[in-house]
Amino acid sequence: MKIKAADIVVIALLFCSVFFIKNLFVPSGVPALILVTAKGEKELSFRDQLYDLKEETGHEMVVEVKDGKARIKESDCPNQICVLTGWVSSCGEAAVCIPNKVAVYVRCENDNTGLDAISR
Amino acid sequence: MRKTALFLCVILFTAACTDKFEKRQFYAMGTLVEITHKKDSSLKQVIRTINEYEEQVKSFEEKYNSAPAGSAFEISPLWEILFKKSYDYKAISKDRFDIRALSLTGLYGFPEGPYDLPSPERYAAATDAIKNMPLLFVDGKLVKEDERLRISTGAFSKGMIVDKAVEVMKQNGALSGIINAGGDLYAFGKKNKSRWRVGIRHPDDSNKVISTISISDKAVATSGDYERFFMKNGIRYNHIFDMVTMEPASLYRSVSVIADNCETADGLSTVFFLLPEADAAEACKRTGTPVLIYTHDDRVVKLCGWESFEN
């Protein structure tokens, strides 16, 4: 069987449509709420809830999830930077408590900033 | 039928072409470290390397800092390098950078807090010790002359450890990835045939960037006054102190540096944070490192070819 010009056109069209179809299967920018502690990472549900981290971290810390946002509500660290950070909700936003090794951040599959890393 | 088969083949083929990376976050070096790596690679050894070097750096610092006057210390090969680097940075910064800055900044509560101003007596004693007690090596041993002397390599050792960790990643077969230790990062190889895109954070808004660069096999590090600082009587005390004036450095909001390795980027971002614009412009020519400065009046200054990375 010989390849006709039409076949080439079809193949080219298929190639182009692949990218479109892939985007249908790969959800783009679905946010996940990630809690990082000294023990590792775990995903939190976006359901409204209070998480007491006393057992997990040995520190007086409370993480609150509400209306699709999260924050470190209470912490026994000296500077309260993580508490003052307030609510995090959009891709890449984070509340970080370095002394107690606790962070809450929003991770997105392919976050819409198009950046691979941030230097700060 | 055959067309459908071909169609599926094409889809699979194209999907296989794009690199799949994932991010892993964990705590080390007093910050949140983020490693971007290929999905199927193991990071166990990389993380172990980071922890081991961190321990080597920290244990000697703690030993020296808590020792009484007159103590003498053996210097490990790693610490020989760290001391040598600190002298280089001291020279480039015209003595504004000093490995013994912690003798003073520690009195304010840096690096971890809680923060407060020291008493005038303690301030005077610390500045005195830094000015009059140079690091003294006798027969290859470091002698601590004054009890108030404390050292910290925090300004550049994090970058050095990132470099060591990247080496391990490469030894394990990684061709591309990023190790980002709280903003000091090294990005190697490529992602889907293009360079890695890195944003420089705006000092006043963590969701904004002041510059976006594309890099491959390069490091970027930033020093700023917006992460480790406290306010007292309307004055901002940030964690980087000028060892000539003995006051917090207040020339800029942030300084970022691109270099061939993370240790250099890390150290020089602190050094240029301490240097007036003209001196920084001259020094970065000699070090061959592009620099981005964000000033107090919201100007973005680009030196030594920073623009060539912005595309």
Coordinates of C-alpha atoms in Angstrom, one line a residue:
Chain A
M1 CA 0.0 0.0 0.0
K2 CA 1.3 3.4 -1.0
I3 CA 1.0 6.4 1.3
K4 CA -1.0 9.1 -0.5
A5 CA -0.8 12.8 0.1
A6 CA -4.1 12.7 1.8
D7 CA -2.7 10.3 4.3
I8 CA 0.1 12.7 5.2
V9 CA -2.5 15.5 5.7
V10 CA -4.5 13.2 8.0
I11 CA -1.4 12.3 9.9
A12 CA -0.4 15.9 10.3
L13 CA -3.9 16.8 11.5
L14 CA -3.8 13.9 14.0
F15 CA -0.5 15.2 15.3
C16 CA -2.0 18.6 15.9
S17 CA -5.1 17.3 17.5
V18 CA -3.1 15.1 19.9
F19 CA -2.1 18.1 22.0
F20 CA -5.7 19.2 22.2
I21 CA -6.9 15.7 23.1
K22 CA -4.1 15.3 25.7
N23 CA -5.4 18.4 27.4
L24 CA -8.8 16.7 27.7
F25 CA -7.3 13.8 29.6
V26 CA -4.8 15.7 31.8
P27 CA -6.6 18.0 34.2
S28 CA -4.7 21.3 34.2
G29 CA -4.2 23.2 37.4
V30 CA -6.4 21.1 39.7
P31 CA -5.3 22.4 43.1
A32 CA -4.4 20.0 46.0
L33 CA -3.9 21.1 49.6
I34 CA -0.6 19.7 50.9
L35 CA 0.5 19.6 54.5
V36 CA 4.3 19.2 54.9
T37 CA 5.6 18.2 58.3
A38 CA 9.0 16.8 59.4
K39 CA 7.5 13.3 58.7
G40 CA 6.7 14.1 55.1
E41 CA 3.9 15.3 52.9
K42 CA 0.2 14.5 53.0
E43 CA -2.8 15.7 51.1
L44 CA -5.6 17.4 53.0
S45 CA -9.2 17.5 51.9
F46 CA -10.7 20.9 50.9
R47 CA -13.7 20.1 53.2
D48 CA -14.1 22.6 56.1
Q49 CA -12.2 21.2 59.1
L50 CA -9.8 21.9 61.9
Y51 CA -6.6 19.8 62.1
D52 CA -4.9 19.6 65.4
L53 CA -1.2 18.8 64.7
K54 CA -0.2 18.2 68.4
E55 CA 0.2 14.5 67.9
E56 CA 1.9 14.7 64.5
T57 CA 4.4 17.4 65.3
G58 CA 4.6 17.7 69.1
H59 CA 3.8 21.4 68.8
E60 CA 0.6 23.3 69.6
M61 CA -0.5 23.9 66.1
V62 CA -3.9 24.1 64.4
V63 CA -4.5 24.2 60.7
E64 CA -7.9 25.3 59.5
V65 CA -9.5 24.6 56.2
K66 CA -12.6 26.6 55.3
D67 CA -14.3 27.6 52.0
G68 CA -11.6 26.1 49.9
K69 CA -8.9 28.1 51.8
A70 CA -6.4 27.0 54.4
R71 CA -4.4 28.7 57.1
I72 CA -2.2 28.0 60.1
K73 CA -4.6 29.2 62.8
E74 CA -2.5 28.7 65.9
S75 CA 1.2 28.0 66.4
D76 CA 3.5 28.0 69.4
C77 CA 6.5 29.3 67.4
P78 CA 8.2 32.6 68.5
N79 CA 7.6 34.8 65.5
Q80 CA 4.0 33.8 64.3
I81 CA 5.1 34.4 60.7
C82 CA 3.0 31.4 59.5
V83 CA -0.1 32.6 61.4
L84 CA 0.3 36.2 60.1
T85 CA 0.6 34.8 56.5
G86 CA -3.2 34.1 56.7
W87 CA -5.2 32.2 54.2
V88 CA -3.7 30.4 51.2
S89 CA -5.8 29.4 48.3
S90 CA -4.2 29.9 44.9
C91 CA -1.6 27.8 43.2
G92 CA 1.8 27.9 44.9
E93 CA 0.7 29.9 47.9
A94 CA 2.1 28.7 51.2
A95 CA 2.1 29.3 54.9
V96 CA 5.4 28.1 56.3
C97 CA 6.5 27.6 59.9
I98 CA 10.2 26.8 59.8
P99 CA 10.8 26.4 63.6
N100 CA 8.1 23.7 63.9
K101 CA 8.7 22.3 60.4
V102 CA 5.1 22.7 59.3
A103 CA 3.9 24.1 56.0
V104 CA 0.5 24.2 54.2
Y105 CA 0.6 25.0 50.6
V106 CA -1.6 24.7 47.5
R107 CA 0.0 22.6 44.8
C108 CA -1.4 22.6 41.2
E109 CA -0.6 19.9 38.6
N110 CA 0.5 22.4 36.0
D111 CA 0.3 25.6 37.7
N112 CA -0.7 28.5 35.6
T113 CA 2.3 30.7 36.3
G114 CA 4.4 28.7 33.8
L115 CA 7.3 28.9 36.3
D116 CA 9.3 25.9 37.4
A117 CA 10.7 27.6 40.5
I118 CA 10.8 30.8 42.5
S119 CA 14.0 32.4 43.9
R120 CA 13.3 34.5 47.0
Chain B
M1 CA -9.5 0.4 11.7
R2 CA -6.0 0.9 10.6
K3 CA -6.4 4.6 10.9
T4 CA -7.6 4.2 14.4
A5 CA -4.6 2.1 15.3
L6 CA -2.3 4.7 13.7
F7 CA -4.1 7.5 15.6
L8 CA -3.5 5.7 19.0
C9 CA 0.1 5.1 18.1
V10 CA 0.5 8.8 17.4
I11 CA -1.1 9.7 20.7
L12 CA 1.1 7.3 22.7
F13 CA 4.2 8.5 20.9
T14 CA 3.5 12.2 21.5
A15 CA 2.6 11.6 25.2
A16 CA 5.8 9.7 25.7
C17 CA 7.8 12.7 24.3
T18 CA 6.9 15.1 27.1
D19 CA 8.9 14.8 30.3
K20 CA 7.0 14.2 33.5
F21 CA 8.4 15.9 36.5
E22 CA 7.1 16.0 40.1
K23 CA 8.0 18.2 43.1
R24 CA 9.0 16.8 46.4
Q25 CA 9.2 19.1 49.5
F26 CA 10.9 18.4 52.8
Y27 CA 12.7 20.3 55.6
A28 CA 16.4 20.8 55.7
M29 CA 18.9 23.6 56.3
G30 CA 16.4 25.6 58.2
T31 CA 14.1 25.9 55.3
L32 CA 11.6 24.1 53.0
V33 CA 13.6 22.4 50.2
E34 CA 11.8 21.6 46.9
I35 CA 13.2 19.1 44.5
T36 CA 11.8 18.9 41.0
H37 CA 12.7 15.6 39.5
K38 CA 11.6 12.9 37.0
K39 CA 8.7 10.9 38.4
D40 CA 10.6 7.6 38.6
S41 CA 13.7 8.8 40.3
S42 CA 14.5 8.1 43.9
L43 CA 15.6 11.0 46.2
K44 CA 16.5 9.0 49.2
Q45 CA 20.3 9.3 48.7
V46 CA 20.0 13.0 47.7
I47 CA 18.1 13.8 50.9
R48 CA 20.6 11.8 52.9
T49 CA 23.5 13.8 51.4
I50 CA 21.8 17.1 52.3
N51 CA 21.3 16.0 55.9
E52 CA 24.9 14.7 56.2
Y53 CA 26.5 17.9 55.0
E54 CA 24.1 20.0 57.0
E55 CA 25.1 18.1 60.1
Q56 CA 28.9 18.6 59.3
V57 CA 28.4 22.3 58.9
K58 CA 26.1 22.8 61.9
S59 CA 27.9 20.6 64.4
F60 CA 31.2 22.5 64.0
E61 CA 29.4 25.9 64.2
E62 CA 27.7 24.8 67.4
K63 CA 30.9 23.4 68.9
Y64 CA 32.8 26.6 68.2
N65 CA 30.0 29.0 69.2
S66 CA 29.4 27.4 72.6
A67 CA 33.1 26.9 73.4
P68 CA 34.9 29.1 76.1
A69 CA 37.8 31.4 75.2
G70 CA 41.1 29.6 74.6
S71 CA 39.6 26.5 72.9
A72 CA 41.3 25.1 69.9
F73 CA 39.7 23.2 67.1
E74 CA 40.8 20.7 64.4
I75 CA 39.6 21.8 60.9
S76 CA 38.0 19.2 58.6
P77 CA 38.7 19.4 54.9
L78 CA 35.1 20.7 54.4
W79 CA 35.6 23.5 56.9
E80 CA 38.9 24.4 55.3
I81 CA 36.9 25.1 52.1
L82 CA 34.2 27.0 54.0
F83 CA 36.8 29.3 55.7
K84 CA 38.5 29.9 52.5
K85 CA 35.2 30.8 50.8
S86 CA 34.4 33.2 53.6
Y87 CA 37.7 35.0 53.1
D88 CA 36.9 35.4 49.4
Y89 CA 33.5 36.9 50.2
K90 CA 35.1 39.1 52.8
A91 CA 37.5 40.5 50.2
I92 CA 34.9 41.0 47.5
S93 CA 32.6 42.8 50.0
K94 CA 35.5 45.0 51.2
D95 CA 35.1 43.6 54.7
R96 CA 31.4 44.1 54.9
F97 CA 30.8 40.4 54.9
D98 CA 32.3 38.4 57.7
I99 CA 31.8 34.8 58.9
R100 CA 31.7 36.1 62.5
A101 CA 28.7 38.4 61.9
L102 CA 26.6 36.0 64.1
S103 CA 28.5 37.3 67.1
L104 CA 26.4 40.5 66.6
T105 CA 23.3 39.3 64.8
G106 CA 22.8 36.5 67.3
L107 CA 22.2 39.2 70.0
Y108 CA 19.2 40.4 68.0
G109 CA 17.8 36.8 67.9
F110 CA 18.8 35.9 64.4
P111 CA 18.4 33.5 62.6
E112 CA 15.4 32.0 64.3
G113 CA 14.0 34.6 66.7
P114 CA 12.4 35.7 69.0
Y115 CA 13.9 39.1 68.0
D116 CA 14.8 42.1 70.1
L117 CA 17.4 44.8 70.4
P118 CA 20.5 44.0 72.5
S119 CA 21.6 46.1 75.4
P120 CA 24.2 48.8 74.5
E121 CA 26.8 46.9 76.6
R122 CA 26.4 43.6 74.8
Y123 CA 26.3 45.3 71.4
A124 CA 29.6 47.1 72.2
A125 CA 31.2 43.9 73.4
A126 CA 30.2 42.0 70.3
T127 CA 31.4 44.7 67.8
D128 CA 34.6 44.9 69.8
A129 CA 35.2 41.2 69.5
I130 CA 34.6 41.2 65.8
K131 CA 36.9 44.3 65.2
N132 CA 39.8 43.2 67.4
M133 CA 39.8 39.4 67.4
P134 CA 40.6 38.0 64.0
L135 CA 40.1 34.3 63.3
L136 CA 43.3 32.9 64.6
F137 CA 44.9 29.7 63.2
V138 CA 47.8 28.2 65.1
D139 CA 49.5 25.1 63.6
G140 CA 46.4 24.4 61.5
K141 CA 44.1 24.7 64.5
L142 CA 41.5 27.3 65.0
V143 CA 41.8 29.1 68.3
K144 CA 38.8 30.9 69.8
E145 CA 40.2 34.0 71.4
D146 CA 37.1 35.6 72.7
E147 CA 34.1 33.8 74.2
R148 CA 31.7 36.2 72.4
L149 CA 32.9 35.2 68.9
R150 CA 30.3 33.1 67.0
I151 CA 30.6 32.0 63.4
S152 CA 27.9 31.1 60.8
T153 CA 28.3 30.1 57.1
G154 CA 24.6 30.5 56.6
A155 CA 25.2 33.0 53.8
F156 CA 26.8 30.4 51.4
S157 CA 26.8 26.9 52.9
K158 CA 23.2 26.3 51.9
G159 CA 24.2 26.9 48.3
M160 CA 27.2 24.6 48.6
I161 CA 25.0 21.8 50.0
V162 CA 22.6 22.3 47.0
D163 CA 25.6 21.8 44.7
K164 CA 26.6 18.5 46.5
A165 CA 23.0 17.3 46.3
V166 CA 22.8 18.0 42.5
E167 CA 26.0 16.0 42.1
V168 CA 24.3 13.0 43.7
M169 CA 21.2 13.4 41.6
K170 CA 23.4 13.4 38.5
Q171 CA 25.3 10.3 39.7
N172 CA 22.0 8.6 40.1
G173 CA 21.3 9.2 36.4
A174 CA 19.2 12.4 36.6
L175 CA 19.7 14.4 33.4
S176 CA 17.5 17.3 34.5
G177 CA 15.9 18.8 37.6
I178 CA 15.9 21.6 40.1
I179 CA 17.0 21.7 43.8
N180 CA 15.5 24.8 45.4
A181 CA 16.5 25.4 49.1
G182 CA 14.2 28.2 50.1
G183 CA 14.9 30.3 47.1
D184 CA 18.6 29.4 46.5
L185 CA 18.4 27.0 43.6
Y186 CA 20.3 25.1 40.9
A187 CA 18.5 24.1 37.7
F188 CA 20.2 21.5 35.5
G189 CA 19.4 20.0 32.1
K190 CA 16.2 20.9 30.3
K191 CA 12.5 20.4 30.6
N192 CA 10.8 19.3 27.4
K193 CA 13.8 20.6 25.4
S194 CA 13.6 24.1 26.8
R195 CA 15.4 25.8 29.6
W196 CA 13.9 26.0 33.1
R197 CA 11.8 29.1 33.9
V198 CA 12.6 30.8 37.2
G199 CA 10.8 33.7 38.7
I200 CA 12.4 36.2 41.1
R201 CA 9.9 37.1 43.9
H202 CA 8.7 40.6 44.5
P203 CA 9.8 41.8 48.0
D204 CA 6.3 43.0 48.9
D205 CA 4.1 40.4 47.3
S206 CA 4.8 36.7 47.3
N207 CA 2.5 36.2 44.3
K208 CA 4.3 38.6 42.1
V209 CA 7.7 38.3 40.3
I210 CA 10.0 41.1 39.3
S211 CA 11.8 39.1 36.7
T212 CA 11.5 35.8 34.9
I213 CA 14.7 34.1 33.6
S214 CA 15.3 31.0 31.6
I215 CA 18.3 28.9 32.7
S216 CA 19.9 25.6 32.2
D217 CA 22.9 24.3 34.3
K218 CA 22.9 27.6 36.3
A219 CA 22.2 28.6 39.9
V220 CA 20.1 31.6 41.2
A221 CA 20.0 32.9 44.7
T222 CA 18.3 35.8 46.3
S223 CA 19.1 37.8 49.5
G224 CA 16.4 40.1 50.8
D225 CA 15.1 42.1 53.8
Y226 CA 11.6 40.6 53.7
E227 CA 11.8 37.1 55.1
R228 CA 14.0 37.3 58.2
F229 CA 13.5 40.7 59.8
F230 CA 11.7 42.4 62.6
M231 CA 10.5 46.0 63.1
K232 CA 11.3 48.1 66.2
N233 CA 10.6 51.8 66.6
G234 CA 9.8 52.0 62.9
I235 CA 13.2 50.6 61.9
R236 CA 13.5 47.4 59.9
Y237 CA 16.2 45.1 61.3
N238 CA 16.9 42.4 58.7
H239 CA 19.3 39.4 59.2
I240 CA 22.1 40.7 56.9
F241 CA 24.4 43.0 58.8
D242 CA 27.2 45.2 57.4
M243 CA 30.4 44.4 59.4
V244 CA 31.9 47.8 58.6
T245 CA 29.0 49.9 60.0
M246 CA 27.9 47.1 62.4
E247 CA 24.3 47.9 61.4
P248 CA 21.7 46.0 59.3
A249 CA 22.3 46.4 55.6
S250 CA 19.7 48.7 54.2
L251 CA 20.9 49.6 50.7
Y252 CA 18.3 47.4 48.9
R253 CA 15.1 45.3 49.3
S254 CA 16.5 42.3 47.4
V255 CA 19.5 41.2 45.3
S256 CA 19.5 38.1 43.1
V257 CA 22.6 36.5 41.4
I258 CA 23.0 34.0 38.6
A259 CA 26.1 31.9 38.8
D260 CA 27.5 28.6 37.6
N261 CA 27.1 27.0 41.0
C262 CA 24.7 27.6 43.9
E263 CA 27.4 28.2 46.5
T264 CA 28.7 31.2 44.4
A265 CA 25.1 32.5 43.7
D266 CA 24.2 32.2 47.4
G267 CA 27.4 33.9 48.7
L268 CA 27.4 36.7 46.2
S269 CA 23.8 37.5 46.6
T270 CA 24.7 38.4 50.2
V271 CA 27.9 40.2 49.2
F272 CA 26.2 42.4 46.6
F273 CA 23.4 43.1 49.1
L274 CA 26.1 44.8 51.2
L275 CA 27.7 46.8 48.3
P276 CA 26.7 50.2 46.9
E277 CA 25.5 50.0 43.3
A278 CA 28.7 51.2 41.7
D279 CA 30.8 48.7 43.7
A280 CA 28.4 45.9 42.9
A281 CA 28.5 46.7 39.2
E282 CA 32.2 46.5 39.2
A283 CA 32.5 43.4 41.4
C284 CA 30.0 41.4 39.3
K285 CA 32.1 42.1 36.2
R286 CA 35.0 40.4 37.9
T287 CA 33.0 37.5 39.2
G288 CA 31.2 37.2 35.8
T289 CA 27.8 36.9 37.5
P290 CA 24.6 38.6 36.4
V291 CA 22.8 40.6 39.1
L292 CA 19.3 41.9 39.7
I293 CA 18.7 44.6 42.4
Y294 CA 15.4 45.7 43.7
T295 CA 15.8 49.1 45.4
H296 CA 13.8 50.9 48.1
D297 CA 12.3 53.2 45.5
D298 CA 11.0 50.2 43.5
R299 CA 13.6 50.4 40.8
V300 CA 14.7 47.2 39.2
V301 CA 18.5 47.4 38.3
K302 CA 20.0 44.8 36.0
L303 CA 23.8 44.4 36.0
C304 CA 26.4 42.2 34.2
G305 CA 24.0 40.8 31.5
W306 CA 21.0 39.9 33.6
E307 CA 18.7 40.8 30.6
S308 CA 20.3 38.1 28.5
F309 CA 18.6 35.5 30.6
E310 CA 15.1 37.2 30.4
N311 CA 13.4 35.7 27.4

